[in-house]
Tab-separated table of C-alpha atoms in Angstrom:
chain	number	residue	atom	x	y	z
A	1	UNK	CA	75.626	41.185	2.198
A	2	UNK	CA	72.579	43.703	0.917
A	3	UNK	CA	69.707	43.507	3.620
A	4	UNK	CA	66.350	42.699	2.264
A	5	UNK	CA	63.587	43.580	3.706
A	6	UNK	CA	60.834	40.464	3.607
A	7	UNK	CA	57.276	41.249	2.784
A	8	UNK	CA	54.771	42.054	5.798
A	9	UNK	CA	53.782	38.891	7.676
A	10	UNK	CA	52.715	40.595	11.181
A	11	UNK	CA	48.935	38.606	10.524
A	12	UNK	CA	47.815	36.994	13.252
A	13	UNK	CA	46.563	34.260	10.916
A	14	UNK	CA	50.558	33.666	9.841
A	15	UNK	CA	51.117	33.266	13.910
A	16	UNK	CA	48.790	30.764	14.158
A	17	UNK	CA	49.683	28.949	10.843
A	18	UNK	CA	53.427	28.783	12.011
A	19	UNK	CA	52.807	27.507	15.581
A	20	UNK	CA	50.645	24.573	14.189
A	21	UNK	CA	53.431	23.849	11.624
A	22	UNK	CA	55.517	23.574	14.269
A	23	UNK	CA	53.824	21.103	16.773
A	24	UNK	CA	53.050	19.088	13.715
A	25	UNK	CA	57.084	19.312	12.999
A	26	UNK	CA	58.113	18.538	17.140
A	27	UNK	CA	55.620	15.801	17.616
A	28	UNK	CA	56.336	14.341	13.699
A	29	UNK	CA	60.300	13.982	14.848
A	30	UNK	CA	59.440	12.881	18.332
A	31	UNK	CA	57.350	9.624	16.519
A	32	UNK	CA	59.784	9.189	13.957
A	33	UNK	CA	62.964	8.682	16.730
A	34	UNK	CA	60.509	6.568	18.611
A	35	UNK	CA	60.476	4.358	15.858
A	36	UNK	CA	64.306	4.530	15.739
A	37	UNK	CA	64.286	7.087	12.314
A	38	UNK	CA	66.512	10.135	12.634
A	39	UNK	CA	65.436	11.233	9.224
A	40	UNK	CA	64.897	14.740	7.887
A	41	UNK	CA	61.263	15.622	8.101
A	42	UNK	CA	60.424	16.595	4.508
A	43	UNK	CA	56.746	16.033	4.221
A	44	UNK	CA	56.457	19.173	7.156
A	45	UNK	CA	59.610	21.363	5.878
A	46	UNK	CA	60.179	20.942	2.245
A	47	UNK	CA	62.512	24.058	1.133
A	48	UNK	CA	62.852	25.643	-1.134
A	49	UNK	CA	59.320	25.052	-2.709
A	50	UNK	CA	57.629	24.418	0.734
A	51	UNK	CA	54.399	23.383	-1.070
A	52	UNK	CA	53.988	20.544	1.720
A	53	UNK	CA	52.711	23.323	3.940
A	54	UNK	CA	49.579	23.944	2.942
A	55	UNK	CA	48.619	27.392	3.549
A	56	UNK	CA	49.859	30.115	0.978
A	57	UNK	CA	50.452	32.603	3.458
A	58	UNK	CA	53.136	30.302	5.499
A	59	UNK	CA	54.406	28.721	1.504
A	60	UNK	CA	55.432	32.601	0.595
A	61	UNK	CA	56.667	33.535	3.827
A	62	UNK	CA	59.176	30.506	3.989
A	63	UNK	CA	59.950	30.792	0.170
A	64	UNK	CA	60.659	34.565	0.478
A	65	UNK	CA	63.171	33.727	4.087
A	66	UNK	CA	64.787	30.703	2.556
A	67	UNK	CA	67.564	31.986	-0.065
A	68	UNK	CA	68.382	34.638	3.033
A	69	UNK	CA	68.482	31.585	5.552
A	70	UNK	CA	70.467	29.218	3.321
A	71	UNK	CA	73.015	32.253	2.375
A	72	UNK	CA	73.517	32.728	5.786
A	73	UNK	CA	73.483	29.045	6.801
A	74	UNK	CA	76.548	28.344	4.551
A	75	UNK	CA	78.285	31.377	4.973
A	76	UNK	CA	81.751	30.527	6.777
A	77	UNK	CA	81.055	32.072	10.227
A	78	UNK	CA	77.104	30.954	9.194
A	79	UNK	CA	74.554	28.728	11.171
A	80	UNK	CA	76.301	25.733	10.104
A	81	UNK	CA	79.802	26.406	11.327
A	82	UNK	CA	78.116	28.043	14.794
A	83	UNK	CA	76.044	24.333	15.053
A	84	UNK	CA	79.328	22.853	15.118
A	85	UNK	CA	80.440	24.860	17.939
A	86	UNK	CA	77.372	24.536	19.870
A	87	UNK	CA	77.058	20.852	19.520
A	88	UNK	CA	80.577	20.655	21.032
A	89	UNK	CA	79.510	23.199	24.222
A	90	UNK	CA	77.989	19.916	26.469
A	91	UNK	CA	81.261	17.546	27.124
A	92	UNK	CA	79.187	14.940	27.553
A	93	UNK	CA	81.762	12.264	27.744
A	94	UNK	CA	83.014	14.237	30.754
A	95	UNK	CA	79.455	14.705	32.034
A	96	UNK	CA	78.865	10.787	31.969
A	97	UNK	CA	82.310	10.561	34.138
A	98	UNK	CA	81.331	12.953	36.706
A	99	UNK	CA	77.887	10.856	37.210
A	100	UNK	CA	79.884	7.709	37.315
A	101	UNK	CA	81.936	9.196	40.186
A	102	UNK	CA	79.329	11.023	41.905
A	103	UNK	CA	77.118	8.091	42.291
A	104	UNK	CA	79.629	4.995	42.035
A	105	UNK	CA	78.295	3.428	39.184
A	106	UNK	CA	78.597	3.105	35.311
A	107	UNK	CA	76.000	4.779	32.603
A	108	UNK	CA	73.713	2.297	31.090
A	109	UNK	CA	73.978	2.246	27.751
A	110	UNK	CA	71.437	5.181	26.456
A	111	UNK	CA	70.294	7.333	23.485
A	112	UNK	CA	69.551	11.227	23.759
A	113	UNK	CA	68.572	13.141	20.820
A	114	UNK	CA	68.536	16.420	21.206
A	115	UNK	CA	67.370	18.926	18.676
A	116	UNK	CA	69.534	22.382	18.964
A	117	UNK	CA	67.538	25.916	17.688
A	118	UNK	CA	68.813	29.197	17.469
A	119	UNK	CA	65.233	30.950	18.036
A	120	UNK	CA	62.021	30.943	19.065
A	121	UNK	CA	62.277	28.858	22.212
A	122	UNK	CA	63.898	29.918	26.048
A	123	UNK	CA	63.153	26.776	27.710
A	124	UNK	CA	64.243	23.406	26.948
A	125	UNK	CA	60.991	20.976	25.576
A	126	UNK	CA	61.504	17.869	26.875
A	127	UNK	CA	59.128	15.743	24.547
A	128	UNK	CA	59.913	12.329	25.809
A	129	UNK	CA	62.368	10.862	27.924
A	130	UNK	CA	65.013	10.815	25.515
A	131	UNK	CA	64.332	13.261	23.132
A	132	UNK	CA	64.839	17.169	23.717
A	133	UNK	CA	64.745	20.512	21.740
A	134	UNK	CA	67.152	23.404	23.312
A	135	UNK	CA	67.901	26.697	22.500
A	136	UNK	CA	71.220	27.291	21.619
A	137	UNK	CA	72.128	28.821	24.969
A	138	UNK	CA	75.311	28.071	26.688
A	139	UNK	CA	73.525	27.917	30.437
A	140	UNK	CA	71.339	25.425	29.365
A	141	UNK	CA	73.819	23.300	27.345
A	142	UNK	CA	76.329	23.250	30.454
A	143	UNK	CA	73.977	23.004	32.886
A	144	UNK	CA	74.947	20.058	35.284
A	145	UNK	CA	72.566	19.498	37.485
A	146	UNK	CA	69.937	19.041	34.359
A	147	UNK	CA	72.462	16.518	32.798
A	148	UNK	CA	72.283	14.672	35.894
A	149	UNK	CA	68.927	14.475	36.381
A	150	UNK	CA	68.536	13.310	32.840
A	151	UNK	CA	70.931	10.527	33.478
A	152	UNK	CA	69.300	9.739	36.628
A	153	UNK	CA	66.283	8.586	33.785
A	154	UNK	CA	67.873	7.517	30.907
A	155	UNK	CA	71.462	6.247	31.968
């Protein structure tokens, strides 16, 4: 694959622009699962025209990424084949056993959404109770004591 360079975008004004995006896009999903909707978000993020956003700057900036993103993102060893693998890093079946064990009762029925990202983020954002964004980062998927703790709350 030919490497393109994209146009400049180092403006402070683009930084701005894409960290309101998204917080609109984080607390948008957090409202919608509330309600019990696990629906795409297209009024926020609507490739490959992105003419929902607003701002020109951000519109040409996403237009000009997207055909790179989406060629990688279905490539065969792409984004979409590596989600796969990293939504398959937390056993959580086996996590739910070793709570059971550990403190001699069953998990509650319970619902976790989490939201997986390859960039951008190196902590996990823990918008509500049961909804989460995490990098894709194999210490924070497997870490135990966190999936404890969150079925101390939700399970």
């Amino acid at each position: 694959m030919a490497y393109k360079q994209l146009g400049d975008y180092s403006d402070c004004n683009l930084s701005r622009q894409w960290e309101s995006w998204w917080t609109q896009l984080i607390h948008e999903r957090s409202s919608n699962l509330s309600n019990g909707v696990l629906n795409p978000i297209n009024s926020l993020f609507n490739p490959p025209e992105f003419s929902d956003l607003g701002d020109r700057q951000l519109t040409n900036c996403c237009k000009e990424a997207w055909p790179l993103f989406s060629s990688w993102w279905e490539m065969p060893a792409g984004g979409g084949s590596a989600m796969a693998y990293w939504e398959s890093v937390p056993n959580v079946i086996n996590i739910v056993h070793k709570f059971e064990q550990k403190e001699g009762k069953n998990v509650k029925d319970f619902r976790l959404h989490i939201d997986l990202v390859y960039t951008g983020i190196s902590e996990r954002i823990e918008l509500r109770q049961d909804y989460v964004i995490m990098a894709l980062d194999i210490k924070q998927l497997r870490e135990e004591s966190w999936w404890m703790q969150k079925l101390r709350q939700i399970g």
